[in-house]
């Protein structure tokens, strides 16, 4: 199989869309990611997968903290900004949750401390110990087969 075929197959798994954020020296950094999952309930752990070529990799290593912001259906533009798909855009405003930057109006804001990092292939898996959570009642933003989607009512 080639890389394109592998990416296409992985794209057949519908996912939510997140923005992973961290702060280093007073500067907030974020990136769009759909490689996120919960790992454990006790202790509360999540994992994000960050490519070795992503600038975010060193930022999380430096800060030792990150947030996962699960985007709501009306936050597609926010996702595109942090995916580098929109160059001209308004500034994104962050709040803080337990000292970690989070996005306003996300379906869920999850602040984490890095508890472990594992290099696998061309990515690093950051295991985050969840330190706080804030939840909003909102429909999720979905990504499937290379396109943004929304849940449809039956």
Tab-separated table of N, CA and C in Angstrom, residues 36 38 40-41 43-46 66-70 95-100 102-103 106-113 128-137:
chain	number	residue	atom	x	y	z
A	36	UNK	N	-6.758	12.057	18.797
A	36	UNK	CA	-6.986	12.270	20.223
A	36	UNK	C	-7.906	11.170	20.719
A	38	UNK	N	-9.414	9.214	24.728
A	38	UNK	CA	-9.279	8.991	26.161
A	38	UNK	C	-8.554	7.665	26.359
A	40	UNK	N	-7.749	6.438	30.035
A	40	UNK	CA	-8.013	5.832	31.329
A	40	UNK	C	-8.971	6.713	32.124
A	41	UNK	N	-9.818	6.065	32.911
A	41	UNK	CA	-10.720	6.786	33.803
A	41	UNK	C	-10.075	7.022	35.162
A	43	UNK	N	-6.192	6.656	36.677
A	43	UNK	CA	-6.371	8.100	36.672
A	43	UNK	C	-6.932	8.570	35.326
A	44	UNK	N	-7.435	9.795	35.299
A	44	UNK	CA	-8.007	10.355	34.072
A	44	UNK	C	-6.869	10.753	33.133
A	45	UNK	N	-6.765	10.012	32.017
A	45	UNK	CA	-5.696	10.232	31.043
A	45	UNK	C	-6.253	10.325	29.637
A	46	UNK	N	-5.621	11.173	28.817
A	46	UNK	CA	-5.922	11.264	27.395
A	46	UNK	C	-4.607	11.192	26.633
A	66	UNK	N	-0.764	20.891	28.152
A	66	UNK	CA	-1.513	21.168	26.921
A	66	UNK	C	-2.993	21.086	27.227
A	67	UNK	N	-3.776	21.658	26.335
A	67	UNK	CA	-5.225	21.495	26.424
A	67	UNK	C	-5.712	20.833	25.153
A	68	UNK	N	-6.820	20.132	25.295
A	68	UNK	CA	-7.531	19.588	24.142
A	68	UNK	C	-8.883	20.281	24.139
A	69	UNK	N	-9.187	20.949	23.047
A	69	UNK	CA	-10.430	21.685	22.893
A	69	UNK	C	-11.260	20.985	21.830
A	70	UNK	N	-12.321	20.307	22.245
A	70	UNK	CA	-13.177	19.580	21.316
A	70	UNK	C	-14.116	20.596	20.687
A	95	UNK	N	-9.002	31.576	26.689
A	95	UNK	CA	-9.201	31.710	28.128
A	95	UNK	C	-8.152	30.801	28.763
A	96	UNK	N	-8.180	30.679	30.079
A	96	UNK	CA	-7.304	29.718	30.753
A	96	UNK	C	-8.134	28.829	31.663
A	97	UNK	N	-7.768	27.579	31.709
A	97	UNK	CA	-8.389	26.584	32.589
A	97	UNK	C	-7.254	25.896	33.330
A	98	UNK	N	-7.202	26.091	34.630
A	98	UNK	CA	-6.127	25.535	35.442
A	98	UNK	C	-4.748	25.949	34.903
A	99	UNK	N	-4.664	27.206	34.423
A	99	UNK	CA	-3.394	27.746	33.945
A	99	UNK	C	-3.017	27.371	32.533
A	100	UNK	N	-3.874	26.648	31.817
A	100	UNK	CA	-3.578	26.192	30.465
A	100	UNK	C	-4.535	26.900	29.500
A	102	UNK	N	-7.226	27.625	26.748
A	102	UNK	CA	-8.330	26.870	26.147
A	102	UNK	C	-9.143	27.802	25.254
A	103	UNK	N	-9.857	27.229	24.315
A	103	UNK	CA	-10.682	27.994	23.377
A	103	UNK	C	-12.087	28.214	23.924
A	106	UNK	N	-15.782	26.004	22.978
A	106	UNK	CA	-15.557	24.623	22.553
A	106	UNK	C	-16.558	23.720	23.274
A	107	UNK	N	-16.891	22.590	22.677
A	107	UNK	CA	-17.804	21.632	23.324
A	107	UNK	C	-17.225	21.145	24.636
A	108	UNK	N	-15.917	20.950	24.650
A	108	UNK	CA	-15.223	20.559	25.875
A	108	UNK	C	-13.828	21.160	25.858
A	109	UNK	N	-13.396	21.618	27.025
A	109	UNK	CA	-12.045	22.113	27.235
A	109	UNK	C	-11.408	21.193	28.275
A	110	UNK	N	-10.255	20.627	27.933
A	110	UNK	CA	-9.601	19.657	28.805
A	110	UNK	C	-8.169	20.125	29.039
A	111	UNK	N	-7.827	20.473	30.277
A	111	UNK	CA	-6.447	20.871	30.578
A	111	UNK	C	-5.682	19.660	31.089
A	112	UNK	N	-4.416	19.562	30.683
A	112	UNK	CA	-3.608	18.373	30.994
A	112	UNK	C	-2.177	18.744	31.346
A	113	UNK	N	-1.580	17.874	32.161
A	113	UNK	CA	-0.140	17.879	32.400
A	113	UNK	C	0.420	16.658	31.686
A	128	UNK	N	-1.597	12.709	28.600
A	128	UNK	CA	-1.882	13.842	29.460
A	128	UNK	C	-2.737	13.453	30.647
A	129	UNK	N	-2.279	13.831	31.849
A	129	UNK	CA	-3.093	13.657	33.049
A	129	UNK	C	-4.058	14.836	33.090
A	130	UNK	N	-5.347	14.547	33.082
A	130	UNK	CA	-6.363	15.593	33.045
A	130	UNK	C	-6.406	16.302	34.396
A	131	UNK	N	-6.265	17.634	34.350
A	131	UNK	CA	-6.267	18.430	35.578
A	131	UNK	C	-7.565	19.210	35.772
A	132	UNK	N	-8.299	19.447	34.687
A	132	UNK	CA	-9.589	20.135	34.786
A	132	UNK	C	-10.348	19.970	33.474
A	133	UNK	N	-11.669	20.128	33.575
A	133	UNK	CA	-12.549	20.000	32.404
A	133	UNK	C	-13.658	21.036	32.505
A	134	UNK	N	-14.016	21.592	31.357
A	134	UNK	CA	-15.195	22.460	31.253
A	134	UNK	C	-15.986	21.975	30.032
A	135	UNK	N	-17.306	21.819	30.196
A	135	UNK	CA	-18.149	21.258	29.137
A	135	UNK	C	-19.264	22.237	28.782
A	136	UNK	N	-19.523	22.376	27.473
A	136	UNK	CA	-20.640	23.174	26.956
A	136	UNK	C	-21.590	22.240	26.212
A	137	UNK	N	-22.855	22.594	26.168
A	137	UNK	CA	-23.832	21.809	25.415
A	137	UNK	C	-23.844	22.307	23.974
